[in-house]
XYZ file of C-alpha atoms in Angstrom:
433
model
C 107.102 45.408 223.846
C 105.916 43.695 226.506
C 102.734 44.775 226.136
C 102.770 43.987 222.778
C 103.633 40.451 224.004
C 107.002 40.215 223.305
C 110.088 38.274 225.665
C 112.430 40.536 226.338
C 115.624 39.915 227.708
C 118.336 42.456 229.380
C 121.494 42.602 228.700
C 124.138 44.544 230.721
C 127.838 44.166 232.463
C 125.914 43.552 236.136
C 123.848 41.255 235.453
C 121.251 41.374 238.222
C 117.269 42.919 238.654
C 116.453 46.020 238.808
C 113.280 47.637 240.732
C 114.170 50.568 237.150
C 112.588 47.279 234.921
C 109.713 45.495 234.926
C 109.161 42.111 236.844
C 108.345 39.912 233.559
C 111.701 40.842 232.008
C 115.344 38.946 231.914
C 118.540 40.282 233.014
C 121.608 38.363 231.796
C 125.036 39.363 231.136
C 125.864 39.841 227.436
C 126.708 37.041 226.276
C 123.543 35.165 226.837
C 121.468 37.816 226.051
C 122.377 37.739 222.776
C 122.248 33.956 222.335
C 118.725 33.813 223.800
C 117.525 36.625 221.567
C 117.467 37.016 217.856
C 116.435 40.409 217.904
C 118.988 42.689 220.061
C 118.718 46.715 220.130
C 121.737 48.364 220.878
C 120.757 50.718 223.236
C 124.459 52.128 224.542
C 126.220 55.123 222.744
C 128.721 54.280 220.151
C 131.978 55.280 221.997
C 130.997 52.297 224.020
C 130.408 49.747 220.441
C 134.488 48.188 221.159
C 133.032 45.641 223.588
C 130.796 44.284 219.907
C 133.765 42.809 218.846
C 133.944 40.503 221.653
C 130.970 38.995 220.600
C 131.787 38.824 217.101
C 130.867 34.739 216.897
C 127.335 35.280 219.035
C 125.981 38.340 216.875
C 126.796 36.820 213.312
C 123.153 36.142 211.495
C 121.332 38.607 214.479
C 119.187 41.653 213.932
C 121.310 44.829 215.603
C 119.074 47.792 215.775
C 121.181 51.027 216.405
C 118.664 53.522 218.713
C 121.737 56.166 219.247
C 122.035 59.504 218.417
C 124.974 62.130 217.895
C 125.205 64.775 220.442
C 126.297 66.843 217.333
C 126.235 66.861 213.171
C 128.921 64.910 211.288
C 130.110 64.180 214.138
C 132.084 61.539 213.048
C 132.302 60.443 209.475
C 130.046 57.890 208.647
C 125.950 57.118 210.789
C 126.886 54.943 213.916
C 124.620 51.985 212.346
C 127.416 52.172 209.492
C 130.266 52.017 212.453
C 128.628 49.152 214.403
C 127.888 47.060 210.357
C 131.898 47.486 210.130
C 132.162 46.074 213.777
C 129.752 43.399 213.422
C 130.119 42.612 209.575
C 128.420 38.860 210.102
C 125.011 40.772 211.500
C 121.969 42.615 210.256
C 122.308 45.797 211.176
C 118.837 48.255 211.038
C 118.889 51.947 211.752
C 115.368 52.436 213.843
C 113.390 54.561 216.867
C 116.231 56.942 217.420
C 113.872 59.766 216.253
C 111.140 59.218 218.177
C 110.756 60.069 222.005
C 110.695 58.963 225.226
C 107.427 60.718 225.234
C 105.914 59.550 222.603
C 107.319 55.574 224.535
C 105.765 57.037 226.928
C 102.589 57.756 225.907
C 102.219 55.139 223.361
C 102.200 57.750 220.701
C 98.961 58.840 221.434
C 99.968 62.479 221.642
C 103.129 62.341 219.809
C 104.689 62.035 216.304
C 103.807 58.718 215.343
C 106.375 58.118 212.321
C 109.529 55.931 212.652
C 112.686 56.399 209.767
C 113.791 52.710 209.200
C 116.620 51.597 207.136
C 119.097 48.207 205.958
C 121.066 46.777 203.633
C 118.851 43.279 204.044
C 114.867 43.692 203.669
C 114.074 40.432 205.968
C 115.396 42.029 209.054
C 114.074 45.475 207.888
C 110.807 44.090 207.523
C 110.787 42.766 211.484
C 111.844 46.220 212.359
C 109.064 47.517 210.490
C 106.779 44.739 212.579
C 107.655 45.299 215.915
C 107.072 49.123 215.181
C 103.321 48.568 213.236
C 102.577 46.756 216.442
C 103.997 49.199 219.014
C 100.950 51.136 217.243
C 104.223 53.326 215.315
C 104.112 53.871 212.020
C 107.787 52.535 209.909
C 108.796 54.963 206.723
C 111.613 52.725 205.041
C 114.509 55.045 203.989
C 116.558 52.129 201.908
C 119.711 51.162 202.726
C 122.053 51.779 204.832
C 123.544 54.615 203.186
C 120.177 56.430 205.137
C 121.223 56.412 208.121
C 123.720 59.262 208.468
C 120.051 61.610 207.320
C 118.240 59.600 209.468
C 120.920 60.479 212.467
C 121.281 63.788 212.037
C 117.453 64.297 212.441
C 116.983 64.661 215.855
C 119.796 67.434 215.344
C 118.361 69.707 213.246
C 116.217 72.648 214.896
C 113.673 73.890 212.223
C 115.711 73.189 209.188
C 112.985 74.646 206.880
C 112.233 77.502 208.969
C 115.961 79.206 209.416
C 115.039 80.774 205.826
C 111.872 82.401 206.740
C 112.847 83.724 209.997
C 115.702 84.808 209.018
C 113.640 86.990 206.021
C 110.564 88.185 208.206
C 112.688 89.616 210.682
C 115.046 91.579 208.196
C 111.489 92.532 206.730
C 110.285 93.982 210.198
C 113.596 95.176 211.239
C 113.876 97.381 207.669
C 110.652 98.794 207.792
C 110.453 99.491 211.930
C 113.454 101.842 210.849
C 112.096 102.994 207.798
C 108.678 103.861 209.750
C 110.644 105.298 213.108
C 112.560 107.727 210.261
C 108.980 108.844 208.840
C 107.378 109.031 212.124
C 109.261 110.001 215.093
C 112.795 111.587 213.812
C 111.011 113.841 211.214
C 108.472 115.552 213.315
C 111.002 115.548 216.236
C 113.319 117.291 213.936
C 111.450 119.521 212.248
C 108.483 120.549 214.846
C 110.199 119.253 217.880
C 107.105 117.066 218.654
C 108.088 114.243 220.680
C 106.711 110.659 218.776
C 108.338 108.037 220.553
C 105.122 107.058 221.944
C 104.362 105.382 218.364
C 106.574 102.841 218.859
C 104.335 100.733 220.706
C 101.471 100.379 219.066
C 101.175 102.725 215.619
C 104.601 101.300 213.850
C 103.912 97.760 215.192
C 100.964 98.274 213.506
C 102.083 99.452 209.794
C 105.127 96.630 210.391
C 102.998 93.110 211.031
C 100.794 93.993 208.133
C 103.592 94.931 205.630
C 105.715 91.881 206.234
C 102.223 89.791 206.248
C 102.178 90.901 202.639
C 104.578 90.882 201.730
C 105.643 87.122 202.573
C 102.636 86.275 201.432
C 103.630 86.943 197.871
C 106.566 85.479 197.810
C 105.191 82.740 198.741
C 103.550 82.933 195.302
C 106.529 84.753 194.002
C 109.048 81.309 193.639
C 106.120 79.788 191.183
C 105.765 82.854 189.228
C 110.084 82.446 188.613
C 109.786 78.737 188.101
C 106.728 79.397 185.190
C 109.015 81.688 183.693
C 111.991 79.413 183.559
C 109.734 76.600 182.173
C 109.062 79.012 179.618
C 112.024 80.511 178.749
C 114.237 76.564 178.706
C 111.235 75.478 176.704
C 110.618 71.826 179.072
C 110.425 70.823 182.331
C 113.381 68.252 182.299
C 115.609 70.268 183.830
C 116.249 71.338 187.695
C 115.589 74.961 189.245
C 118.637 76.517 190.747
C 119.385 75.187 194.224
C 118.465 78.561 195.629
C 114.375 78.821 193.701
C 114.119 75.163 195.062
C 115.050 76.020 198.424
C 112.383 78.994 198.480
C 110.167 76.587 197.174
C 110.273 73.852 199.625
C 109.708 76.539 202.431
C 106.703 78.220 201.027
C 104.288 76.747 203.428
C 106.369 78.319 206.420
C 106.531 81.437 204.730
C 102.791 81.455 204.795
C 102.377 80.456 208.731
C 104.674 83.152 209.191
C 102.419 85.801 207.241
C 99.591 84.725 208.875
C 100.751 85.160 212.764
C 101.903 88.793 211.211
C 98.148 89.113 210.147
C 97.039 88.247 212.954
C 98.848 90.173 215.039
C 97.902 93.010 212.610
C 94.177 92.608 213.930
C 94.863 92.351 217.273
C 96.646 95.342 217.004
C 93.828 97.196 215.322
C 91.475 96.253 217.837
C 92.559 97.965 220.385
C 92.976 101.749 218.467
C 90.036 103.096 219.519
C 91.534 102.217 223.576
C 93.863 103.987 223.222
C 94.911 107.648 224.736
C 96.196 109.153 222.059
C 93.000 108.207 220.086
C 90.545 109.311 222.853
C 92.191 112.120 223.543
C 92.671 113.241 219.663
C 88.297 112.408 218.896
C 87.824 114.390 222.376
C 89.362 117.353 221.050
C 88.369 117.224 217.743
C 84.755 116.917 219.107
C 84.998 119.677 221.872
C 86.525 121.618 219.161
C 83.436 121.535 217.153
C 81.516 121.541 219.542
C 82.847 125.568 220.359
C 82.900 126.237 216.594
C 79.562 125.075 215.993
C 80.420 122.535 212.985
C 80.397 119.767 211.731
C 82.215 117.205 209.524
C 79.632 117.349 206.376
C 79.158 113.253 205.437
C 81.494 111.678 202.710
C 79.694 109.390 200.467
C 83.099 108.475 198.923
C 84.950 108.740 201.929
C 81.911 106.170 203.627
C 82.490 103.216 200.341
C 86.352 103.650 200.745
C 86.285 103.005 204.136
C 83.599 100.206 203.604
C 85.336 98.590 201.151
C 88.735 99.108 203.128
C 87.133 97.193 205.940
C 85.358 94.629 204.020
C 88.184 93.342 201.553
C 90.600 93.258 204.681
C 88.154 91.007 206.578
C 87.753 88.860 203.741
C 91.583 88.568 203.237
C 91.782 87.655 206.758
C 89.312 84.815 206.370
C 90.824 83.103 203.102
C 94.397 83.857 205.170
C 93.368 81.961 208.163
C 91.429 79.522 205.601
C 95.101 78.006 203.951
C 96.684 78.185 207.460
C 94.084 75.550 208.599
C 94.489 73.404 205.029
C 98.354 73.454 205.466
C 98.093 71.827 208.735
C 98.645 68.086 207.807
C 95.887 66.288 209.495
C 93.440 68.926 207.347
C 95.581 68.293 204.019
C 95.622 64.379 204.602
C 91.937 64.683 204.326
C 92.192 66.666 201.200
C 92.813 65.258 197.813
C 95.272 66.688 195.588
C 92.867 69.023 193.681
C 91.110 69.830 196.350
C 94.351 71.065 198.340
C 96.122 72.663 194.905
C 92.632 74.431 194.467
C 93.012 76.126 197.744
C 96.429 76.985 197.996
C 96.294 78.101 194.751
C 93.354 79.730 193.290
C 92.698 80.691 196.755
C 95.816 82.129 197.771
C 95.776 84.585 194.333
C 92.177 85.623 195.866
C 93.978 86.406 199.141
C 96.621 88.017 197.912
C 94.540 90.235 195.277
C 92.298 91.214 198.047
C 94.928 91.716 200.394
C 96.995 93.822 197.809
C 93.414 95.751 197.133
C 92.658 96.188 201.047
C 95.946 98.056 201.161
C 95.385 100.574 198.149
C 91.937 101.463 199.105
C 93.723 102.458 202.636
C 96.064 104.146 200.692
C 93.963 105.900 198.581
C 94.965 109.264 196.944
C 97.505 109.661 199.539
C 99.689 107.569 197.232
C 99.942 109.940 194.124
C 100.347 113.235 196.060
C 103.393 114.535 196.741
C 102.555 115.335 201.156
C 103.201 112.203 202.090
C 106.929 112.100 201.390
C 109.284 112.926 204.633
C 112.866 113.438 203.366
C 111.748 112.320 199.685
C 110.548 108.864 201.683
C 107.224 107.429 200.256
C 105.172 105.424 202.298
C 105.713 102.125 204.192
C 102.596 101.002 202.433
C 103.838 102.469 198.728
C 106.949 100.067 199.109
C 105.222 96.871 200.275
C 103.079 97.141 197.336
C 105.713 96.208 195.274
C 106.234 92.406 195.066
C 102.697 91.336 195.614
C 101.250 94.103 192.530
C 104.774 92.550 190.801
C 103.365 89.054 191.431
C 100.345 89.553 190.867
C 100.829 90.932 187.166
C 103.141 88.855 185.943
C 100.530 86.003 186.878
C 97.860 87.669 185.036
C 100.353 87.659 181.733
C 101.027 83.897 182.579
C 97.196 82.811 182.456
C 96.749 84.374 179.150
C 95.959 81.998 176.925
C 98.470 81.886 174.609
C 100.720 81.590 176.996
C 99.114 79.316 179.573
C 98.982 76.714 176.856
C 102.029 76.761 175.839
C 103.214 76.934 179.826
C 100.023 73.664 180.078
C 101.552 71.685 176.883
C 105.380 72.150 178.492
C 104.615 71.178 182.165
C 103.213 67.802 180.318
C 106.044 67.020 178.621
C 106.471 68.587 175.501
C 109.817 70.423 174.819
C 111.095 73.254 172.720
C 114.477 71.564 172.271
C 114.078 67.399 172.169
C 117.858 67.481 171.993
C 118.068 67.462 175.387
C 115.957 64.259 175.870
C 117.864 62.378 173.709
C 121.004 63.458 175.496
C 119.207 62.059 178.584
C 118.466 59.224 176.960
C 122.016 58.563 175.684
C 123.916 59.435 179.166
C 125.108 62.321 178.505
C 123.252 63.990 181.534
C 123.764 63.972 184.918
C 120.552 63.049 186.456
């Protein structure tokens, strides 16, 4: 603030200069500092606010900027800013700067978050604080009245709030498919053939789990949109809220997609190391020696070559579009495109990615999906199970884009209602908004 031209006064219980403070700052007692300043930043913890009641007259009409945070969510019944406003009713309390880290202040926002949430009941006081935020090179975001202070104070205490559901879901998927593959590829050969296949736990089984998780999570990114479209068609209106679980699911789609991209990256890396694995080298060496001894060679199959090349090509194209979706979801990139462009990439190219990745899995399985020989203890291949959700999403989406259905859905999303009674009751105040 000194570098930005502001005059700074420190108020302290022990008003003496310290080497920790800049030389151009002045250190006074609480009362003297309050009298000399019109904007006061309360940089102390809530439990020490009580002494401010002694300065009620001095603080009357002053702007108090509350920067405090708590140790846990819901630590107090009201926010610290509201508590401060109750203690000093004559002052104009503004909540700000509590979400900005020391790193952001020290680096002057060159390599950190620039957004500062601001709220307060007095618009002029809030505007003055927002002017200070801008002069410091930060970006103020008006969150409204002091009622928003509790929400702002909870921001620094939240640990990846939108990532919990995607993380838990991906963990459940990985654990389920991992043990499913262990039963088929490790336990079954040991029980019936007495073969030790535990070495598959390191690369083979993870390289089955990762693409399955990536494909399933990618399908789950687009499934809530399909469900939302079905609900709107069923209700005949867009003016009704979706269920809370669907709302939360739709808000987590970006996180689901990024985790799916991470699994796709792992699948690519694991696939690249397959040729250098001891088991693969041993298998191909023995097969080559056996063919040389028997003086036989494997006949070339054009259809197999087509399937192999198609499988690899669709995998590479699907992964390329997958990476493109991830890049466009970054704020620095998404801010450079308009809404129509962003929607085209995330929706149109997103469904194309899902189609390519699903086809990649289908071609990989080929005729084996329909062969009874792939059943182990009546359990189908894990890839068969992985195709259930993606194929369901694609089939329903294909139905929704049929002209007769798409036309109705488009009309609903433009405001048309099958039953206008809902709108009439809303206008009459009979519906909670």
